[in-house]
Coordinates of C-alpha atoms in Angstrom, one line a residue:
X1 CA 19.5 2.0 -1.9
X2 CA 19.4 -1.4 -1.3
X3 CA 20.0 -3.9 -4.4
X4 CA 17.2 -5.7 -3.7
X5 CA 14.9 -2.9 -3.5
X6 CA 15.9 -1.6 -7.0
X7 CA 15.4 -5.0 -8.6
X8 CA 12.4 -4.6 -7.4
X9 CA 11.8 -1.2 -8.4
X10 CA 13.0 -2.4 -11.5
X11 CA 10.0 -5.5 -12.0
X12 CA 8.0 -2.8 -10.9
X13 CA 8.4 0.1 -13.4
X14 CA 8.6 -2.9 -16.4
X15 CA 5.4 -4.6 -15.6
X16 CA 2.9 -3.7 -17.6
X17 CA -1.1 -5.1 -18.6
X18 CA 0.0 -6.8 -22.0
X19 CA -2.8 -8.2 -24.0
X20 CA -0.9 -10.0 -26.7
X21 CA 0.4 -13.4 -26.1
X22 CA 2.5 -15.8 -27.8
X23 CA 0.3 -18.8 -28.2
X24 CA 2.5 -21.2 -28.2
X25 CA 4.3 -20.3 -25.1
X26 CA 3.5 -22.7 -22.2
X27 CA 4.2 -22.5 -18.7
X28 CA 4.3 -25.5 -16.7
X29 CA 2.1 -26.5 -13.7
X30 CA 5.0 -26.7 -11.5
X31 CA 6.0 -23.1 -12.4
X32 CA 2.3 -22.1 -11.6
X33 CA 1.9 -23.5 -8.3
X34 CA 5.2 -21.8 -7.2
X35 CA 4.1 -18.6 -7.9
X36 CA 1.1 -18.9 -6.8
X37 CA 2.5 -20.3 -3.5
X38 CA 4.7 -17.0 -3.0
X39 CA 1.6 -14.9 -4.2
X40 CA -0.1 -16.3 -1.3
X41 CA 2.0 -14.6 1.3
X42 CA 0.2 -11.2 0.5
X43 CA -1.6 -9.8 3.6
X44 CA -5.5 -10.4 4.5
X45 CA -7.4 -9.4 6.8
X46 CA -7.2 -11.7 10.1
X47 CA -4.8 -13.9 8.0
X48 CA -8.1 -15.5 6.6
X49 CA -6.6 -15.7 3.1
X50 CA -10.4 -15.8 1.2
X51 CA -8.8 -16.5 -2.0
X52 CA -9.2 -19.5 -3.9
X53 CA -7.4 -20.1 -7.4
X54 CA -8.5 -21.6 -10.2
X55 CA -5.6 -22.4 -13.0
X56 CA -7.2 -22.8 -16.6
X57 CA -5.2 -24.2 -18.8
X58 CA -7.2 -26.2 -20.9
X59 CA -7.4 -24.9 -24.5
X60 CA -11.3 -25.5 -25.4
X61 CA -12.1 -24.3 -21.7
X62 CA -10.2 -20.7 -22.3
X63 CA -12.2 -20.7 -25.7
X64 CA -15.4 -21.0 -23.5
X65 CA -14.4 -18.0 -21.2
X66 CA -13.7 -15.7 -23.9
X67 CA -17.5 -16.3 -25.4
X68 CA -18.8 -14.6 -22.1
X69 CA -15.5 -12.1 -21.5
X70 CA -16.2 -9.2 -24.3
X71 CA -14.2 -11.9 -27.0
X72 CA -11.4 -10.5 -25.3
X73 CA -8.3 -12.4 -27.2
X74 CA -5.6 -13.0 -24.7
X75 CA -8.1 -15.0 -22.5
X76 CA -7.4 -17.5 -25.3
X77 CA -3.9 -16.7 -26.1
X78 CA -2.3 -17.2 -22.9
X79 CA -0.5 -19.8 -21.2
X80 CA -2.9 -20.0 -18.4
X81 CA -6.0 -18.2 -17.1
X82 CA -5.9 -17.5 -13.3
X83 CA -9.0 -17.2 -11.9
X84 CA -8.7 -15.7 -8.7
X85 CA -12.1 -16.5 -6.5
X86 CA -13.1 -14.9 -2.8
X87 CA -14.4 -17.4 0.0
X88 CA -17.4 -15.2 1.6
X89 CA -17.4 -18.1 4.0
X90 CA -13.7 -17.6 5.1
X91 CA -14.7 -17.9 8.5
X92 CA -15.1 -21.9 8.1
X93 CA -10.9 -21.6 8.4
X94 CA -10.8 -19.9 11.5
X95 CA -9.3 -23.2 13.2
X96 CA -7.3 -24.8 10.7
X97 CA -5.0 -21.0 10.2
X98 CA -4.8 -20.0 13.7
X99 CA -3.9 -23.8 15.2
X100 CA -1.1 -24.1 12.1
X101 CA 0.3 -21.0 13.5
X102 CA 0.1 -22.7 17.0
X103 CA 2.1 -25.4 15.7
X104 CA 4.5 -23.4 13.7
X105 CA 5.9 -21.8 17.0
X106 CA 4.2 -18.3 15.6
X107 CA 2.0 -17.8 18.5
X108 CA 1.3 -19.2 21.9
X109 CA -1.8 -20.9 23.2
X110 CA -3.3 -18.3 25.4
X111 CA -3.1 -15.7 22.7
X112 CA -4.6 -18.1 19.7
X113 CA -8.0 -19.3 21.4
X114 CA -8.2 -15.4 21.9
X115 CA -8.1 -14.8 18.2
X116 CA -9.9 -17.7 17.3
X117 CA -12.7 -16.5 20.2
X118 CA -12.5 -12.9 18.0
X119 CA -12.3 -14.2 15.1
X120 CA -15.8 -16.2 15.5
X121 CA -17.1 -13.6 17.1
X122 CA -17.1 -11.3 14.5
X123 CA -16.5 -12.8 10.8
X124 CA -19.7 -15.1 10.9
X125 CA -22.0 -12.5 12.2
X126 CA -20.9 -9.7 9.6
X127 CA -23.3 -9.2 6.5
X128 CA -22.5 -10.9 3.4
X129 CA -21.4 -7.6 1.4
X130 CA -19.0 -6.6 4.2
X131 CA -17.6 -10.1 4.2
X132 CA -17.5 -10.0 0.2
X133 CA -16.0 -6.5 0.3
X134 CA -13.2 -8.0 2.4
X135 CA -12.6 -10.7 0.1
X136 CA -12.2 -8.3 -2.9
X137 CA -10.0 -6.6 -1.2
X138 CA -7.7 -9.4 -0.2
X139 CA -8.2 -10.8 -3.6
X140 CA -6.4 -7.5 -4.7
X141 CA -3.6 -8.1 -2.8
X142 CA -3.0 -11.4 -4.1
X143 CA -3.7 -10.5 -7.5
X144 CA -1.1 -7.9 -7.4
X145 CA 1.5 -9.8 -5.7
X146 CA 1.1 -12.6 -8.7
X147 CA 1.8 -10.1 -11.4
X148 CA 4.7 -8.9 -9.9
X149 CA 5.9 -12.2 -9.0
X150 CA 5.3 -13.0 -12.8
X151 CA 7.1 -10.4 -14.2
X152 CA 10.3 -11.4 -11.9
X153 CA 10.1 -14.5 -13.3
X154 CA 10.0 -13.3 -16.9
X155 CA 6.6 -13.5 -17.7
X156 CA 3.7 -11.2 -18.6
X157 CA -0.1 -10.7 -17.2
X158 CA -3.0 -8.7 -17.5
X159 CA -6.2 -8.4 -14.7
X160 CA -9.6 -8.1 -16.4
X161 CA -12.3 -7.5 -14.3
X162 CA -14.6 -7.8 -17.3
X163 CA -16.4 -11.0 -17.9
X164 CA -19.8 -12.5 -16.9
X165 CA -19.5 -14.2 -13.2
X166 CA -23.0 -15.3 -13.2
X167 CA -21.7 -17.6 -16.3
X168 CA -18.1 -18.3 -14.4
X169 CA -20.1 -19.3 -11.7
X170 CA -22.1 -21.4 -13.2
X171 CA -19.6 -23.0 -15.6
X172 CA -17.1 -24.1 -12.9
X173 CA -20.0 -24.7 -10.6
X174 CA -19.0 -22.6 -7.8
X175 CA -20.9 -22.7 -4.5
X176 CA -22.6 -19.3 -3.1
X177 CA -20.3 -18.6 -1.1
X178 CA -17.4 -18.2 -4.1
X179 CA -17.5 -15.5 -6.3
X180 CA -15.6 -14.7 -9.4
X181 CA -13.4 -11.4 -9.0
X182 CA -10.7 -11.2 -11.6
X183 CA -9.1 -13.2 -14.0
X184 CA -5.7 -13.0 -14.6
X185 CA -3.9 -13.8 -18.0
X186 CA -0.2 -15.6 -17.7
X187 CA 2.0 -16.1 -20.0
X188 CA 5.0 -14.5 -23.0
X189 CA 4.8 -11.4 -24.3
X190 CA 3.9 -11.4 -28.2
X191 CA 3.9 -7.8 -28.7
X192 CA 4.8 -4.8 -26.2
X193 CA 2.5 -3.6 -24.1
X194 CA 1.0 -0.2 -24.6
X195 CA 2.5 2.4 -22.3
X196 CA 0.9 4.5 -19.9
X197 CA 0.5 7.8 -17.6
X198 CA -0.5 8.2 -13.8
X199 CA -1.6 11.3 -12.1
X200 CA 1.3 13.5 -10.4
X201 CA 1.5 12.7 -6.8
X202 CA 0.3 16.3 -5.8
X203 CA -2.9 15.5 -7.2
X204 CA -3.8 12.8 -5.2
X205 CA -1.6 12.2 -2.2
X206 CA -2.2 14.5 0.7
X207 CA 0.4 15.1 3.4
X208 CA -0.8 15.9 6.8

């Protein structure tokens, strides 16, 4: 076994969803946009990347959000909030991806106006749930790639899928075609996370 696949092995088995955080713990901007950067190499579908980020780190705003997020206390607690928003509309990007990967040598000419010609062909005529289904599940990707990347780093998260995204929406004033999808608490450990059990493999993996 490889050393770098049991470090990360490691980050994996010692992440865990902690919910209290040292308060006055901060983590820089600069630290934030490099993991977010590296987060943003996760997988999507057509390499549409329908996630948009929005880093809260102001104290009165995270105050806000916890009024309309079940008073849940690390929203306010944490260095930073990460809101992690899917772009319904991800076809408008179609160009802009595939030409960067032109000019970064990743693909030729012939075969990029062939994926942007099936790219447009299909993304913009798909219903609004399908599109929105794909974006949650991208958004997934991402999410969990952050928290991982977090926890290398030496710090601690927690997703909650719990809050009002109606009132996100309207707070941060967030066009139709973004919707809230999880928000993602950043930041020091104050107290151990609780531990927990999954379901043996037998019971839900099927080999074939």
């Amino acid at each position: 076994m490889s050393e770098k696949y049991t470090n990360l092995s490691e980050i994996i088995h010692e992440r865990k969803s902690v919910r209290k955080f040292n308060p006055s713990y901060k983590i820089s901007q600069e630290e934030i946009e490099t993991m977010l950067t590296e987060a943003t190499l996760a997988p999507s579908s057509s390499n549409l990347q329908p996630w948009r980020f929005i880093v809260i780190q102001d104290q009165d705003t995270k105050k806000k959000i916890r009024e309309y997020s079940f008073n849940q206390e690390q929203l306010e607690t944490a260095s930073a909030i990460i809101a992690v928003i899917g772009d319904t509309e991800m076809y408008h990007n179609i160009d802009e991806i595939y030409n960067a990967n032109l000019e970064a040598g990743y693909i030729d000419k012939v075969n990029v106006e062939l994926q942007i010609q099936n790219a447009k062909s299909a993304y913009p005529n798909a219903p609004v749930e399908a599109r929105l289904n794909i974006a949650s599940f991208d958004a997934g990707l991402v999410s969990m790639q952050l928290m991982l990347i977090a926890k290398a780093k030496g710090y601690d998260t927690v997703p909650m899928g719990g809050f009002d995204k109606n009132q996100f929406a309207e707070a941060f004033k967030l066009d139709d075609r973004y919707v809230p999808l999880v928000l993602i608490a950043l930041g020091k450990a104050a107290a151990p996370a609780y531990g927990s059990t999954r379901l043996p493999l037998e019971k839900i993996a099927t080999f074939v």
